[in-house]
Structures are given as C-alpha cells and as structure tokens.
Amino acid sequence: MSMDNFLIFLQQILTMVEPENASSAALAKAALTSVLGLAKSSGKADAITIRSMMIAEREFEYLVGHKADYAGVPGEYQKNKVKRQRLAHMIVPSC
C-alpha cells in the first residue's frame, strides 16, 4: 500500500465514522487496525507508510475528534486533497 492510498483510505474512514457513536468509532478503528496488520504481514508497504499507519492507529481518537479537519466531502476533490495533506502532516513521521 502506498502512502497516498493509505491517506485516501484513512480519509474515507474518517468520513464514514460518527464520532458520537462508540460502535461506529470502534468499527472504524478495527478497520484501521486490520489494514495495519495486513500491511505488516504482507510486506507490501514501505516503512514510512507502516509507521504512519501505526501513528494513525495510536492517534485515532484524536483524528475522530477532529473529523471536520480531515473528513472528505463528496465532489469536493480539491478541498479533500487539501484535507489529506493536513492529515499527512498529522501522521507522517518527520525529522
């Protein structure tokens, strides 16, 4: 999985999750945890992407709490791209 694909996936999960619904948040986190496990076991993601996935999993509650900053809006391609960049700044490890 590439970093771009992961960011799109994460944004889609954040778009679907209902922060006030504990079941929805638990299902979303389970999906993220499953993809992280699959990425680790398959070896089909680079180290930076894996680390970003781990950060996203650890900080998931924060991301859900700030859903408006990261979630996509259907048809708003440019705005969604900007939100994915904001999401990347939050989870991509840097020096």
Short mmCIF file of N, CA and C in Angstrom, two decimals:
data_model
loop_
_atom_site.label_atom_id
_atom_site.label_comp_id
_atom_site.label_asym_id
_atom_site.label_seq_id
_atom_site.Cartn_x
_atom_site.Cartn_y
_atom_site.Cartn_z
N MET A 1 0.86 -1.17 0.00
CA MET A 1 0.00 0.00 0.00
C MET A 1 0.90 1.23 0.00
N SER A 2 0.61 2.14 -0.85
CA SER A 2 1.37 3.39 -0.90
C SER A 2 0.84 4.37 0.15
N MET A 3 1.64 5.38 0.44
CA MET A 3 1.21 6.41 1.39
C MET A 3 -0.05 7.11 0.88
N ASP A 4 -0.08 7.42 -0.42
CA ASP A 4 -1.26 8.09 -0.98
C ASP A 4 -2.51 7.24 -0.80
N ASN A 5 -2.39 5.93 -1.08
CA ASN A 5 -3.55 5.04 -0.92
C ASN A 5 -3.98 4.97 0.54
N PHE A 6 -3.01 4.93 1.45
CA PHE A 6 -3.37 4.89 2.86
C PHE A 6 -4.08 6.16 3.29
N LEU A 7 -3.59 7.31 2.85
CA LEU A 7 -4.23 8.58 3.22
C LEU A 7 -5.66 8.65 2.69
N ILE A 8 -5.87 8.16 1.49
CA ILE A 8 -7.23 8.13 0.93
C ILE A 8 -8.11 7.20 1.77
N PHE A 9 -7.59 6.02 2.11
CA PHE A 9 -8.32 5.07 2.94
C PHE A 9 -8.67 5.68 4.29
N LEU A 10 -7.68 6.29 4.94
CA LEU A 10 -7.91 6.89 6.25
C LEU A 10 -8.93 8.02 6.17
N GLN A 11 -8.85 8.84 5.14
CA GLN A 11 -9.82 9.92 4.98
C GLN A 11 -11.22 9.34 4.78
N GLN A 12 -11.33 8.26 4.03
CA GLN A 12 -12.64 7.64 3.82
C GLN A 12 -13.22 7.10 5.12
N ILE A 13 -12.37 6.49 5.94
CA ILE A 13 -12.84 6.00 7.24
C ILE A 13 -13.31 7.16 8.11
N LEU A 14 -12.53 8.23 8.14
CA LEU A 14 -12.91 9.39 8.95
C LEU A 14 -14.19 10.03 8.43
N THR A 15 -14.42 9.94 7.14
CA THR A 15 -15.64 10.48 6.56
C THR A 15 -16.86 9.67 7.00
N MET A 16 -16.69 8.36 7.13
CA MET A 16 -17.82 7.49 7.48
C MET A 16 -18.10 7.42 8.97
N VAL A 17 -17.10 7.62 9.80
CA VAL A 17 -17.26 7.43 11.25
C VAL A 17 -18.18 8.50 11.83
N GLU A 18 -18.97 8.09 12.82
CA GLU A 18 -19.82 9.01 13.56
C GLU A 18 -19.21 9.17 14.95
N PRO A 19 -18.56 10.30 15.23
CA PRO A 19 -17.82 10.47 16.49
C PRO A 19 -18.64 10.24 17.75
N GLU A 20 -19.92 10.56 17.71
CA GLU A 20 -20.75 10.41 18.90
C GLU A 20 -21.25 8.98 19.09
N ASN A 21 -20.97 8.12 18.13
CA ASN A 21 -21.42 6.73 18.18
C ASN A 21 -20.20 5.83 18.48
N ALA A 22 -20.12 5.30 19.70
CA ALA A 22 -18.97 4.48 20.11
C ALA A 22 -18.80 3.25 19.22
N SER A 23 -19.89 2.67 18.79
CA SER A 23 -19.83 1.49 17.93
C SER A 23 -19.20 1.84 16.58
N SER A 24 -19.59 2.97 16.03
CA SER A 24 -19.05 3.43 14.75
C SER A 24 -17.55 3.67 14.86
N ALA A 25 -17.13 4.33 15.93
CA ALA A 25 -15.70 4.61 16.14
C ALA A 25 -14.92 3.31 16.33
N ALA A 26 -15.50 2.35 17.05
CA ALA A 26 -14.82 1.07 17.27
C ALA A 26 -14.67 0.30 15.95
N LEU A 27 -15.70 0.31 15.13
CA LEU A 27 -15.62 -0.37 13.83
C LEU A 27 -14.57 0.28 12.93
N ALA A 28 -14.53 1.60 12.94
CA ALA A 28 -13.56 2.33 12.11
C ALA A 28 -12.14 2.01 12.57
N LYS A 29 -11.93 2.00 13.88
CA LYS A 29 -10.59 1.69 14.39
C LYS A 29 -10.22 0.25 14.08
N ALA A 30 -11.18 -0.66 14.17
CA ALA A 30 -10.92 -2.06 13.84
C ALA A 30 -10.50 -2.21 12.37
N ALA A 31 -11.13 -1.45 11.48
CA ALA A 31 -10.75 -1.47 10.07
C ALA A 31 -9.32 -0.99 9.89
N LEU A 32 -8.98 0.08 10.58
CA LEU A 32 -7.62 0.62 10.51
C LEU A 32 -6.61 -0.38 11.06
N THR A 33 -6.92 -1.00 12.19
CA THR A 33 -6.04 -1.99 12.80
C THR A 33 -5.86 -3.19 11.88
N SER A 34 -6.92 -3.61 11.22
CA SER A 34 -6.85 -4.75 10.30
C SER A 34 -5.96 -4.43 9.10
N VAL A 35 -6.10 -3.25 8.55
CA VAL A 35 -5.27 -2.88 7.40
C VAL A 35 -3.81 -2.77 7.81
N LEU A 36 -3.55 -2.24 9.00
CA LEU A 36 -2.18 -2.17 9.50
C LEU A 36 -1.60 -3.58 9.65
N GLY A 37 -2.35 -4.49 10.23
CA GLY A 37 -1.89 -5.87 10.37
C GLY A 37 -1.61 -6.52 9.04
N LEU A 38 -2.48 -6.30 8.08
CA LEU A 38 -2.29 -6.86 6.74
C LEU A 38 -1.06 -6.27 6.07
N ALA A 39 -0.88 -4.96 6.21
CA ALA A 39 0.30 -4.31 5.62
C ALA A 39 1.59 -4.85 6.22
N LYS A 40 1.59 -5.05 7.54
CA LYS A 40 2.78 -5.60 8.20
C LYS A 40 3.06 -7.03 7.76
N SER A 41 2.03 -7.86 7.73
CA SER A 41 2.25 -9.28 7.42
C SER A 41 2.55 -9.52 5.94
N SER A 42 2.04 -8.68 5.08
CA SER A 42 2.25 -8.89 3.64
C SER A 42 3.57 -8.33 3.15
N GLY A 43 4.10 -7.34 3.86
CA GLY A 43 5.33 -6.70 3.39
C GLY A 43 5.10 -5.82 2.17
N LYS A 44 3.86 -5.44 1.93
CA LYS A 44 3.51 -4.66 0.74
C LYS A 44 3.39 -3.17 1.00
N ALA A 45 4.00 -2.70 2.08
CA ALA A 45 4.02 -1.26 2.38
C ALA A 45 5.42 -0.92 2.88
N ASP A 46 5.89 0.27 2.53
CA ASP A 46 7.21 0.66 2.99
C ASP A 46 7.19 1.08 4.46
N ALA A 47 8.37 1.25 5.03
CA ALA A 47 8.50 1.51 6.46
C ALA A 47 7.82 2.82 6.88
N ILE A 48 7.91 3.85 6.06
CA ILE A 48 7.30 5.13 6.42
C ILE A 48 5.78 5.00 6.43
N THR A 49 5.24 4.27 5.49
CA THR A 49 3.79 4.07 5.45
C THR A 49 3.33 3.26 6.66
N ILE A 50 4.07 2.20 6.99
CA ILE A 50 3.73 1.39 8.17
C ILE A 50 3.77 2.25 9.43
N ARG A 51 4.81 3.05 9.56
CA ARG A 51 4.92 3.90 10.75
C ARG A 51 3.78 4.91 10.80
N SER A 52 3.40 5.46 9.66
CA SER A 52 2.28 6.39 9.60
C SER A 52 0.98 5.71 9.99
N MET A 53 0.81 4.46 9.57
CA MET A 53 -0.37 3.69 9.94
C MET A 53 -0.40 3.49 11.46
N MET A 54 0.75 3.19 12.04
CA MET A 54 0.81 2.99 13.48
C MET A 54 0.48 4.28 14.24
N ILE A 55 0.96 5.40 13.74
CA ILE A 55 0.64 6.69 14.36
C ILE A 55 -0.85 6.97 14.23
N ALA A 56 -1.42 6.71 13.06
CA ALA A 56 -2.85 6.93 12.85
C ALA A 56 -3.67 6.06 13.79
N GLU A 57 -3.24 4.81 13.99
CA GLU A 57 -3.96 3.92 14.91
C GLU A 57 -3.87 4.45 16.34
N ARG A 58 -2.68 4.86 16.75
CA ARG A 58 -2.49 5.37 18.11
C ARG A 58 -3.26 6.67 18.35
N GLU A 59 -3.33 7.53 17.34
CA GLU A 59 -3.97 8.84 17.47
C GLU A 59 -5.40 8.86 16.92
N PHE A 60 -5.99 7.68 16.73
CA PHE A 60 -7.28 7.60 16.06
C PHE A 60 -8.37 8.39 16.76
N GLU A 61 -8.42 8.30 18.07
CA GLU A 61 -9.45 9.03 18.81
C GLU A 61 -9.32 10.54 18.57
N TYR A 62 -8.09 11.04 18.53
CA TYR A 62 -7.86 12.46 18.24
C TYR A 62 -8.37 12.79 16.84
N LEU A 63 -8.04 11.93 15.86
CA LEU A 63 -8.47 12.17 14.48
C LEU A 63 -9.99 12.19 14.37
N VAL A 64 -10.64 11.28 15.06
CA VAL A 64 -12.11 11.25 15.05
C VAL A 64 -12.66 12.51 15.71
N GLY A 65 -12.03 12.94 16.79
CA GLY A 65 -12.48 14.15 17.48
C GLY A 65 -12.33 15.40 16.65
N HIS A 66 -11.42 15.35 15.68
CA HIS A 66 -11.19 16.49 14.78
C HIS A 66 -11.59 16.13 13.35
N LYS A 67 -12.61 15.33 13.24
CA LYS A 67 -13.09 14.82 11.96
C LYS A 67 -13.29 15.92 10.92
N ALA A 68 -13.81 17.05 11.33
CA ALA A 68 -14.09 18.14 10.38
C ALA A 68 -12.84 18.62 9.66
N ASP A 69 -11.68 18.47 10.30
CA ASP A 69 -10.43 18.91 9.69
C ASP A 69 -9.92 17.95 8.63
N TYR A 70 -10.38 16.68 8.66
CA TYR A 70 -9.79 15.65 7.80
C TYR A 70 -10.78 14.92 6.89
N ALA A 71 -12.03 14.86 7.26
CA ALA A 71 -13.01 14.08 6.50
C ALA A 71 -13.28 14.71 5.14
N GLY A 72 -13.54 13.84 4.17
CA GLY A 72 -13.83 14.31 2.82
C GLY A 72 -15.29 14.67 2.64
N VAL A 73 -15.54 15.39 1.56
CA VAL A 73 -16.89 15.76 1.16
C VAL A 73 -17.06 15.32 -0.29
N PRO A 74 -18.08 14.52 -0.59
CA PRO A 74 -18.27 14.05 -1.96
C PRO A 74 -18.28 15.20 -2.97
N GLY A 75 -17.50 15.04 -4.02
CA GLY A 75 -17.44 16.04 -5.09
C GLY A 75 -16.48 17.19 -4.86
N GLU A 76 -15.95 17.33 -3.67
CA GLU A 76 -15.02 18.43 -3.33
C GLU A 76 -13.58 17.94 -3.47
N TYR A 77 -13.17 17.62 -4.69
CA TYR A 77 -11.88 16.96 -4.92
C TYR A 77 -10.69 17.77 -4.42
N GLN A 78 -10.65 19.03 -4.74
CA GLN A 78 -9.51 19.86 -4.33
C GLN A 78 -9.49 20.06 -2.81
N LYS A 79 -10.64 20.34 -2.23
CA LYS A 79 -10.71 20.51 -0.78
C LYS A 79 -10.35 19.22 -0.05
N ASN A 80 -10.77 18.08 -0.59
CA ASN A 80 -10.43 16.79 0.01
C ASN A 80 -8.93 16.53 -0.07
N LYS A 81 -8.31 16.94 -1.16
CA LYS A 81 -6.86 16.79 -1.30
C LYS A 81 -6.14 17.63 -0.25
N VAL A 82 -6.61 18.84 -0.02
CA VAL A 82 -6.02 19.71 1.00
C VAL A 82 -6.18 19.08 2.38
N LYS A 83 -7.34 18.50 2.64
CA LYS A 83 -7.57 17.85 3.93
C LYS A 83 -6.68 16.62 4.09
N ARG A 84 -6.43 15.88 3.00
CA ARG A 84 -5.50 14.75 3.07
C ARG A 84 -4.08 15.23 3.36
N GLN A 85 -3.70 16.37 2.81
CA GLN A 85 -2.38 16.93 3.11
C GLN A 85 -2.30 17.30 4.59
N ARG A 86 -3.36 17.86 5.13
CA ARG A 86 -3.42 18.19 6.56
C ARG A 86 -3.31 16.90 7.39
N LEU A 87 -3.99 15.87 6.95
CA LEU A 87 -3.94 14.57 7.61
C LEU A 87 -2.52 14.01 7.57
N ALA A 88 -1.86 14.14 6.43
CA ALA A 88 -0.48 13.66 6.30
C ALA A 88 0.44 14.39 7.26
N HIS A 89 0.26 15.69 7.41
CA HIS A 89 1.09 16.46 8.35
C HIS A 89 0.90 15.96 9.78
N MET A 90 -0.26 15.44 10.07
CA MET A 90 -0.54 14.94 11.41
C MET A 90 0.12 13.58 11.67
N ILE A 91 0.14 12.70 10.66
CA ILE A 91 0.56 11.31 10.92
C ILE A 91 1.87 10.89 10.29
N VAL A 92 2.36 11.61 9.30
CA VAL A 92 3.59 11.18 8.63
C VAL A 92 4.79 11.56 9.47
N PRO A 93 5.63 10.59 9.81
CA PRO A 93 6.80 10.91 10.63
C PRO A 93 7.76 11.86 9.90
N SER A 94 8.33 12.76 10.64
CA SER A 94 9.29 13.69 10.03
C SER A 94 10.49 13.82 10.95
N CYS A 95 11.54 14.38 10.40
CA CYS A 95 12.78 14.53 11.18
C CYS A 95 12.69 15.71 12.14
#
